[in-house]
């Protein structure tokens, strides 16, 4: 892959809540303006916008609200939360090739007070589309919620490696511990114990309530421009050292149950392979990682797919405190989506930028490279962001 | 018979006027009066003391079992309504008029006059016709002693339809063979007509040889639970929680998702042998499900 010439120059967000009290378009506009203000750019200097296909706010609507004029680049990325890092990847390619000079990536939704992703949507299998046909092999059996789709993978993982519900619980406990000291987190000041996790009710066995991330209202925006230009802007740039998308053989949306093995995430391996090859880095070069944590089991799987530990070793890695602040690889110092907020992975990218700037609530020492992942169980994406050496 | 034809037939029956029926088999008698009074709890001594029949017994003296081949106007009309699909019946009116007491020893003869058909009408029970007739009971030389107006609603019972199951699959030309099979009690696995590759879920093109010639094999219907979940929350439309959904591995070499039923969720385990069954979810949809199999 050609070397990218891109950096995240600004981050912006609304508050994270359960009921924003305003429209999703307003949330998007607020976050975009905040990110531009952070970067020190005016809306008139933006010529590109990227978001998720699932976002309800069209690029042109966001442009109208914040006073962005001519757009020379706009794109959407599909597959739910798998789009998060890919929005930055698309923007980075656009600024590298000159298709645009300054691109804002955004995601805005009232996912708690509006349409909740965790609720069954009986119409999922009713669409005459490839996805509707795919869902038709699962939804009629009541396999219709993200938690249940992930639980199917989790059961096989636990069976194959002898891991337990407690091993999943340790991921949730770590995320909530991190969130407890992050003032922006919904669960600020509210850590949980492993006993709390074990006492929480079943959602879809083997997943308990506390294995599932929260549902949130909010928006996050990121400003991407060339690394050179970013150096001249207000903030220390977070350089896009590598960006990648990934889909695996036999890929489905959350239900890739027909591949030989159900214990891994081959699509994340596709992402990881590219990130390591492009960057020339290894897991040892990463000081902190933002791993997509909509459900606890896939945090374990990602540690394995990305090479932070071997197959089947993630439970022990987590048991030894490996993913906690002060551990071998602090994961989600902001508390992740289990602790901070569920903004479809975009809040994690903002945290990676803060870690590189040295401004995070739970700052990890000596951060030079941060690995970020997007939605798991779906075609996904990832980033390695790096600080600039002075 | 259409509604109009039914009304025509009714007019013809009414035009026949009053037609006499067969006289009662027995005259008005004490044992039946005593039995009636006891059954009704009527303790008035006047009937037995003076040899009078309670007027409400009018119908009792001439009531017979329905006779096959009865061509009376009422029977003809009821038969025609049944044949036209108005098979439901409910009595709506019964008005009796008594001209005098009937005495023990008198022999009564009924006569029936079909008086009309009204409809079709929409009712809470369904579309129907109201049929009315009048029976008069005569004593001695044609002396009317009691009359009864009787009206029934003959209605078309609504078709019994199961509540449509909400979690419906999309079916298209690539997948119809599977659902057709399920309706016939066959678990069909797509096979490539050229290279023989088996595949589930199915698709339009063989990923191995790119042939679009598709066939299928019928699976033995046995499998092993490869993974499973027990769904508890949130509620799922059309489902009672908890329920089990499993990825089942078939000996044919493919996997398929389905519910494990007829056993407690806690008895399900990875590696459990299961056997296919077919469960109607509503009037149209049948789903393959899995029941505990031979270990």
mmCIF file with all atom_site columns, C-alpha atoms in Angstrom, chain A residues 118-123 125-129 132-133 136-145 147-156 159 201-206 252 256-262, chain B residues 165-172 175 178-179 200-202 225-237 239 242-247 249 255-259 265 270-271 281 285 287-289:
data_model
loop_
_atom_site.group_PDB
_atom_site.id
_atom_site.type_symbol
_atom_site.label_atom_id
_atom_site.label_alt_id
_atom_site.label_comp_id
_atom_site.label_asym_id
_atom_site.label_entity_id
_atom_site.label_seq_id
_atom_site.pdbx_PDB_ins_code
_atom_site.Cartn_x
_atom_site.Cartn_y
_atom_site.Cartn_z
_atom_site.occupancy
_atom_site.B_iso_or_equiv
_atom_site.pdbx_formal_charge
_atom_site.auth_seq_id
_atom_site.auth_comp_id
_atom_site.auth_asym_id
_atom_site.auth_atom_id
_atom_site.pdbx_PDB_model_num
ATOM 1  C CA . UNK A 1 118 ? -30.033 -3.825  20.609 1.00 0.00 ? 118 UNK A CA 1
ATOM 2  C CA . UNK A 1 119 ? -33.755 -4.193  19.956 1.00 0.00 ? 119 UNK A CA 1
ATOM 3  C CA . UNK A 1 120 ? -34.990 -6.894  17.582 1.00 0.00 ? 120 UNK A CA 1
ATOM 4  C CA . UNK A 1 121 ? -35.938 -5.603  14.159 1.00 0.00 ? 121 UNK A CA 1
ATOM 5  C CA . UNK A 1 122 ? -38.349 -8.167  12.718 1.00 0.00 ? 122 UNK A CA 1
ATOM 6  C CA . UNK A 1 123 ? -37.983 -6.554  9.292  1.00 0.00 ? 123 UNK A CA 1
ATOM 7  C CA . UNK A 1 125 ? -34.904 -10.474 6.997  1.00 0.00 ? 125 UNK A CA 1
ATOM 8  C CA . UNK A 1 126 ? -37.654 -8.886  4.970  1.00 0.00 ? 126 UNK A CA 1
ATOM 9  C CA . UNK A 1 127 ? -35.505 -6.894  2.598  1.00 0.00 ? 127 UNK A CA 1
ATOM 10 C CA . UNK A 1 128 ? -35.055 -8.185  -0.933 1.00 0.00 ? 128 UNK A CA 1
ATOM 11 C CA . UNK A 1 129 ? -31.327 -7.542  -0.829 1.00 0.00 ? 129 UNK A CA 1
ATOM 12 C CA . UNK A 1 132 ? -31.995 -9.507  3.648  1.00 0.00 ? 132 UNK A CA 1
ATOM 13 C CA . UNK A 1 133 ? -31.364 -12.961 2.190  1.00 0.00 ? 133 UNK A CA 1
ATOM 14 C CA . UNK A 1 136 ? -33.220 -14.873 6.365  1.00 0.00 ? 136 UNK A CA 1
ATOM 15 C CA . UNK A 1 137 ? -31.087 -17.809 7.512  1.00 0.00 ? 137 UNK A CA 1
ATOM 16 C CA . UNK A 1 138 ? -30.990 -16.437 11.063 1.00 0.00 ? 138 UNK A CA 1
ATOM 17 C CA . UNK A 1 139 ? -33.741 -13.967 11.936 1.00 0.00 ? 139 UNK A CA 1
ATOM 18 C CA . UNK A 1 140 ? -36.662 -16.427 11.526 1.00 0.00 ? 140 UNK A CA 1
ATOM 19 C CA . UNK A 1 141 ? -35.185 -18.456 14.393 1.00 0.00 ? 141 UNK A CA 1
ATOM 20 C CA . UNK A 1 142 ? -35.219 -15.431 16.683 1.00 0.00 ? 142 UNK A CA 1
ATOM 21 C CA . UNK A 1 143 ? -31.494 -14.865 16.195 1.00 0.00 ? 143 UNK A CA 1
ATOM 22 C CA . UNK A 1 144 ? -32.083 -11.195 15.695 1.00 0.00 ? 144 UNK A CA 1
ATOM 23 C CA . UNK A 1 145 ? -30.034 -9.118  18.138 1.00 0.00 ? 145 UNK A CA 1
ATOM 24 C CA . UNK A 1 147 ? -25.824 -9.665  21.439 1.00 0.00 ? 147 UNK A CA 1
ATOM 25 C CA . UNK A 1 148 ? -27.173 -13.024 20.274 1.00 0.00 ? 148 UNK A CA 1
ATOM 26 C CA . UNK A 1 149 ? -25.162 -12.951 17.052 1.00 0.00 ? 149 UNK A CA 1
ATOM 27 C CA . UNK A 1 150 ? -21.974 -12.383 19.045 1.00 0.00 ? 150 UNK A CA 1
ATOM 28 C CA . UNK A 1 151 ? -22.978 -14.892 21.737 1.00 0.00 ? 151 UNK A CA 1
ATOM 29 C CA . UNK A 1 152 ? -22.943 -17.635 19.081 1.00 0.00 ? 152 UNK A CA 1
ATOM 30 C CA . UNK A 1 153 ? -19.250 -16.931 18.404 1.00 0.00 ? 153 UNK A CA 1
ATOM 31 C CA . UNK A 1 154 ? -18.541 -16.550 22.104 1.00 0.00 ? 154 UNK A CA 1
ATOM 32 C CA . UNK A 1 155 ? -19.973 -19.968 22.993 1.00 0.00 ? 155 UNK A CA 1
ATOM 33 C CA . UNK A 1 156 ? -17.677 -21.649 20.491 1.00 0.00 ? 156 UNK A CA 1
ATOM 34 C CA . UNK A 1 159 ? -15.785 -24.166 24.346 1.00 0.00 ? 159 UNK A CA 1
ATOM 35 C CA . UNK A 1 201 ? -28.763 -11.129 34.092 1.00 0.00 ? 201 UNK A CA 1
ATOM 36 C CA . UNK A 1 202 ? -28.434 -13.240 30.996 1.00 0.00 ? 202 UNK A CA 1
ATOM 37 C CA . UNK A 1 203 ? -29.028 -11.449 27.739 1.00 0.00 ? 203 UNK A CA 1
ATOM 38 C CA . UNK A 1 204 ? -28.075 -14.219 25.332 1.00 0.00 ? 204 UNK A CA 1
ATOM 39 C CA . UNK A 1 205 ? -26.123 -16.977 27.036 1.00 0.00 ? 205 UNK A CA 1
ATOM 40 C CA . UNK A 1 206 ? -23.162 -16.961 27.356 1.00 0.00 ? 206 UNK A CA 1
ATOM 41 C CA . UNK A 1 252 ? -21.284 -12.132 6.668  1.00 0.00 ? 252 UNK A CA 1
ATOM 42 C CA . UNK A 1 256 ? -20.143 -15.715 9.722  1.00 0.00 ? 256 UNK A CA 1
ATOM 43 C CA . UNK A 1 257 ? -20.951 -19.098 11.234 1.00 0.00 ? 257 UNK A CA 1
ATOM 44 C CA . UNK A 1 258 ? -20.203 -21.123 8.124  1.00 0.00 ? 258 UNK A CA 1
ATOM 45 C CA . UNK A 1 259 ? -16.421 -20.737 7.987  1.00 0.00 ? 259 UNK A CA 1
ATOM 46 C CA . UNK A 1 260 ? -14.222 -23.611 9.076  1.00 0.00 ? 260 UNK A CA 1
ATOM 47 C CA . UNK A 1 261 ? -13.421 -21.928 12.380 1.00 0.00 ? 261 UNK A CA 1
ATOM 48 C CA . UNK A 1 262 ? -15.719 -19.839 14.543 1.00 0.00 ? 262 UNK A CA 1
ATOM 49 C CA . UNK B 2 165 ? -45.391 -15.153 12.472 1.00 0.00 ? 165 UNK B CA 1
ATOM 50 C CA . UNK B 2 166 ? -43.474 -11.866 12.412 1.00 0.00 ? 166 UNK B CA 1
ATOM 51 C CA . UNK B 2 167 ? -39.936 -13.109 11.739 1.00 0.00 ? 167 UNK B CA 1
ATOM 52 C CA . UNK B 2 168 ? -40.346 -13.997 8.103  1.00 0.00 ? 168 UNK B CA 1
ATOM 53 C CA . UNK B 2 169 ? -37.520 -14.911 5.762  1.00 0.00 ? 169 UNK B CA 1
ATOM 54 C CA . UNK B 2 170 ? -37.145 -13.333 2.377  1.00 0.00 ? 170 UNK B CA 1
ATOM 55 C CA . UNK B 2 171 ? -37.367 -15.967 -0.305 1.00 0.00 ? 171 UNK B CA 1
ATOM 56 C CA . UNK B 2 172 ? -36.081 -15.502 -3.833 1.00 0.00 ? 172 UNK B CA 1
ATOM 57 C CA . UNK B 2 175 ? -33.484 -19.877 -2.007 1.00 0.00 ? 175 UNK B CA 1
ATOM 58 C CA . UNK B 2 178 ? -34.951 -24.702 0.452  1.00 0.00 ? 178 UNK B CA 1
ATOM 59 C CA . UNK B 2 179 ? -38.292 -23.413 1.717  1.00 0.00 ? 179 UNK B CA 1
ATOM 60 C CA . UNK B 2 200 ? -25.362 -23.728 2.834  1.00 0.00 ? 200 UNK B CA 1
ATOM 61 C CA . UNK B 2 201 ? -26.586 -21.020 2.898  1.00 0.00 ? 201 UNK B CA 1
ATOM 62 C CA . UNK B 2 202 ? -27.269 -21.331 -0.818 1.00 0.00 ? 202 UNK B CA 1
ATOM 63 C CA . UNK B 2 225 ? -24.713 -28.706 17.895 1.00 0.00 ? 225 UNK B CA 1
ATOM 64 C CA . UNK B 2 226 ? -21.595 -26.746 16.922 1.00 0.00 ? 226 UNK B CA 1
ATOM 65 C CA . UNK B 2 227 ? -22.463 -23.650 18.927 1.00 0.00 ? 227 UNK B CA 1
ATOM 66 C CA . UNK B 2 228 ? -25.630 -22.220 20.481 1.00 0.00 ? 228 UNK B CA 1
ATOM 67 C CA . UNK B 2 229 ? -27.103 -19.335 22.412 1.00 0.00 ? 229 UNK B CA 1
ATOM 68 C CA . UNK B 2 230 ? -29.953 -19.172 24.899 1.00 0.00 ? 230 UNK B CA 1
ATOM 69 C CA . UNK B 2 231 ? -31.832 -15.984 24.184 1.00 0.00 ? 231 UNK B CA 1
ATOM 70 C CA . UNK B 2 232 ? -33.294 -14.296 27.261 1.00 0.00 ? 232 UNK B CA 1
ATOM 71 C CA . UNK B 2 233 ? -33.536 -10.609 26.524 1.00 0.00 ? 233 UNK B CA 1
ATOM 72 C CA . UNK B 2 234 ? -34.851 -8.435  24.969 1.00 0.00 ? 234 UNK B CA 1
ATOM 73 C CA . UNK B 2 235 ? -38.212 -9.960  24.029 1.00 0.00 ? 235 UNK B CA 1
ATOM 74 C CA . UNK B 2 236 ? -38.345 -11.148 20.408 1.00 0.00 ? 236 UNK B CA 1
ATOM 75 C CA . UNK B 2 237 ? -41.598 -10.810 18.439 1.00 0.00 ? 237 UNK B CA 1
ATOM 76 C CA . UNK B 2 239 ? -41.097 -15.915 20.481 1.00 0.00 ? 239 UNK B CA 1
ATOM 77 C CA . UNK B 2 242 ? -35.837 -18.291 26.827 1.00 0.00 ? 242 UNK B CA 1
ATOM 78 C CA . UNK B 2 243 ? -35.272 -20.100 23.548 1.00 0.00 ? 243 UNK B CA 1
ATOM 79 C CA . UNK B 2 244 ? -32.260 -21.813 22.022 1.00 0.00 ? 244 UNK B CA 1
ATOM 80 C CA . UNK B 2 245 ? -30.707 -21.056 18.651 1.00 0.00 ? 245 UNK B CA 1
ATOM 81 C CA . UNK B 2 246 ? -27.883 -23.272 17.471 1.00 0.00 ? 246 UNK B CA 1
ATOM 82 C CA . UNK B 2 247 ? -25.407 -23.620 14.668 1.00 0.00 ? 247 UNK B CA 1
ATOM 83 C CA . UNK B 2 249 ? -23.192 -29.141 11.817 1.00 0.00 ? 249 UNK B CA 1
ATOM 84 C CA . UNK B 2 255 ? -23.733 -25.919 8.903  1.00 0.00 ? 255 UNK B CA 1
ATOM 85 C CA . UNK B 2 256 ? -27.212 -24.528 9.368  1.00 0.00 ? 256 UNK B CA 1
ATOM 86 C CA . UNK B 2 257 ? -28.794 -22.328 12.019 1.00 0.00 ? 257 UNK B CA 1
ATOM 87 C CA . UNK B 2 258 ? -31.992 -23.360 13.767 1.00 0.00 ? 258 UNK B CA 1
ATOM 88 C CA . UNK B 2 259 ? -33.801 -23.652 17.077 1.00 0.00 ? 259 UNK B CA 1
ATOM 89 C CA . UNK B 2 265 ? -32.263 -24.966 27.381 1.00 0.00 ? 265 UNK B CA 1
ATOM 90 C CA . UNK B 2 270 ? -21.862 -28.177 22.143 1.00 0.00 ? 270 UNK B CA 1
ATOM 91 C CA . UNK B 2 271 ? -21.556 -31.629 20.573 1.00 0.00 ? 271 UNK B CA 1
ATOM 92 C CA . UNK B 2 281 ? -45.103 -21.094 12.533 1.00 0.00 ? 281 UNK B CA 1
ATOM 93 C CA . UNK B 2 285 ? -44.322 -20.611 7.144  1.00 0.00 ? 285 UNK B CA 1
ATOM 94 C CA . UNK B 2 287 ? -39.295 -23.742 9.937  1.00 0.00 ? 287 UNK B CA 1
ATOM 95 C CA . UNK B 2 288 ? -36.887 -26.632 10.331 1.00 0.00 ? 288 UNK B CA 1
ATOM 96 C CA . UNK B 2 289 ? -36.076 -27.088 14.016 1.00 0.00 ? 289 UNK B CA 1
#
